[in-house]
Amino acid sequence: MKPGYVRPLDLKHGRIDMNHGAGGRAAAQLIEQLFLPAFDNPWLRQGDDGAVLPAPPPGHRLVMATDAHVVSPIFFPGGDLGSLAVHGTLNDVAMSGAVPLYLSAAFVLEEGYPLAELQRLARSMGEAARAAGVPIVTGDTKVVEQGKGDGVFIATTGVGALPPGREIGGRQARPGDAVLLSGPIGDHGVAVLSKRESLAFETEIRSDSAALHGLVAALLAALPEGSVHVLRDPTRGGLATTLNEIAGQSGLGMRLDEAAIPVRPQVEAACELLGLDPLYVANEGKLVALVDGAVAEAALAALRDHPLGREACRIGEALADPQGFVRMDTRFGGCRVVDWLSGEQLPRIC
Amino acid sequence: MKPGYVRPLDLKHGRIDMNHGAGGRAAAQLIEQLFLPAFDNPWLRQGDDGAVLPAPPPGHRLVMATDAHVVSPIFFPGGDLGSLAVHGTLNDVAMSGAVPLYLSAAFVLEEGYPLAELQRLARSMGEAARAAGVPIVTGDTKVVEQGKGDGVFIATTGVGALPPGREIGGRQARPGDAVLLSGPIGDHGVAVLSKRESLAFETEIRSDSAALHGLVAALLAALPEGSVHVLRDPTRGGLATTLNEIAGQSGLGMRLDEAAIPVRPQVEAACELLGLDPLYVANEGKLVALVDGAVAEAALAALRDHPLGREACRIGEALADPQGFVRMDTRFGGCRVVDWLSGEQLPRIC
Ligand SMILES: Nc1ncnc2c1ncn2[C@@H]1O[C@H](COP(=O)(O)OP(=O)(O)OP(=O)(O)O)[C@@H](O)[C@H]1O
Ligand SMILES: Nc1ncnc2c1ncn2[C@@H]1O[C@H](COP(=O)(O)OP(=O)(O)OP(=O)(O)O)[C@@H](O)[C@H]1O
Ligand SMILES: [Mg+2]
Ligand SMILES: [Mg+2]
Ligand SMILES: [Mg+2]
Ligand SMILES: [Mg+2]
Ligand SMILES: [Mg+2]
Ligand SMILES: [Mg+2]
């Protein structure tokens, strides 16, 4: 684009208008001046319709995962839509045991959205991607009229490389597997909701939004190949829904120990106030691992050795159960079935 | 999911509610009963956070492209948001010369959207994907409140395999390249706008929305490796903007022959009525190819031999020009500079 032809973007006071989505000069300018500097990497700079990239190493399989992100509010304690859009998709790639390689990002912008906020978001995405070592290699920018969107939505897709012989997934769970959790639950959902409802707690509750592929790599490196059966990030629907998904996929039941499931006291308190059950609240920086019972202690040690797994716990086990129930021994010595999330609990949490 | 637990989806009269985006039972039901049957393929059926897929053949590079689709109206003559979301992204992968392998699809649904329409869209996507031979292997479903979205937005990402040695892209254009166009321009934009404005023309104008990877394969198979320098689909911003992008990337100018650029008479007439210039109107089933001048006739023949290239034409050539201008010899014997799209022309056209 010949820069002499256009007024520079007013990144301080400017706003998104319909032209920024029309694919012409204004769109090219927005990409060149706002997105490219934030995401900077040679693949994106190719500037073609698609990015041409080195393939995974020989023998590896591809892994592909996608998520649209519509969290409201866009900025919240501990993160924002941009970093969340990077972490969320990286984590879904990582949950197969793959090494994430590349990300794409497609934006739906609402007319009138401030460029300064968009730049803040893009920079946050770029930082999250660089910190994770996974470049945003291709993108897209669409604009909808005021009242037809809600600021910014971001859909990210991730591609990764899965080493030969690694088989991790919901159907790999086996009776006797230990159920491990990498840390306390509920932080993300409560942080977003507190901000949305303008609730102030004594201690600020921050989202746990984080990229988990490093933690996964540490776990896998510490254990014999084949002993990690399932990995999953308990996002929307929370821990309870995630465990029910795995039970459904594997045809097994689970037995949990309520007292072993970590919840920060301030999250517990906030949940009580808000009428939420932390078991159903979304997390964006935690993982559940089902590992061979024999390696449970080694797995826990490996998780705790990593900054994102310091508070990892063993919370239960998988077992044969024709009904596929997730049951929990309660703190009070009872036992109850933990079902799927069935109400909406928290809309637009990620 | 245990089906005994839920009322079946009312696909006739039901509507999207916030629960469908909460990641719990309602979301799982929507995916299982509406999306999975429409997209059906073994990768998607894995049901894990990401899809595990065979990698490209040895020596191939990866290509990755993404687009959010926000076209309004969602259904238009010749296509709909669903098939468009498949074609648009496949085409961006194909424009690098890669063979598209996999698609992902992330949905942002507005509360209240009719399930019957969503099913129609999903089926249309599934059909387009099957016709193209490229499965939708992973997905995501988010819901936003009424008035915070506009029915449905779909972000698709495509991954493809690029054979060794193939280098196609905007920077590969060379002086003397012939500029080829695969058929008449403006159909898509005019079809969408006519529907949006409820204009009725004597002959219905239909979108050209189509998957172009077969046409690309036919072109590449007919020519010596290395003689196709640039491929691009003239979508938003139209032919004029696409050629300016290529000029900008390659540092070359172009010379076009207006009389050689095909526009259907009814599109021409509609554009006049609507105050549009067909050069700037979006296409979704056309490609521009810059090929070595020496193979131009063979390239044209190969394009015309394919159902999607019957009306292919040679419309100009690339040449050295330090200013990087796209110039056009007009029908009336003059010459003018064809600039980038600078106004909005048509918002929400794809
Ligand atoms: N938000 C963004 N961040 C980073 N790069 C982007 C963004 N939007 C677009 N791009 C990049 O800009 C270039 C042009 O994108 P554009 O969407 O115009 O191409 P296209 O997909 O071929 O056209 P269309 O979207 O009309 O189908 C591509 O290289 C794309 O990766
Ligand atoms: N619209 C859709 N079409 C097809 N498959 C879908 C769709 N939405 C989700 N899926 C599939 O359903 C499964 C569960 O998706 P879900 O989005 O709940 O997982 P997740 O991304 O791990 O969670 P979250 O979105 O909360 O981060 C995945 O296998 C996904 O590919
Ligand atoms: Mg394109
Ligand atoms: Mg996810
Ligand atoms: Mg695009
Ligand atoms: Mg997940
Ligand atoms: Mg495109
Ligand atoms: Mg998802």
CSV table of C-alpha atoms and ligand atoms in Angstrom, one decimal, chain A residues 92 233 235, chain B residues 49, ligand 6:
chain,number,residue,atom,x,y,z
A,92,ASP,CA,-7.1,-27.5,23.3
A,233,ASP,CA,-9.0,-28.4,30.3
A,235,THR,CA,-13.4,-24.7,30.7
B,49,ASP,CA,-10.7,-30.9,22.5
C,6,MG,MG,-10.9,-27.9,26.0
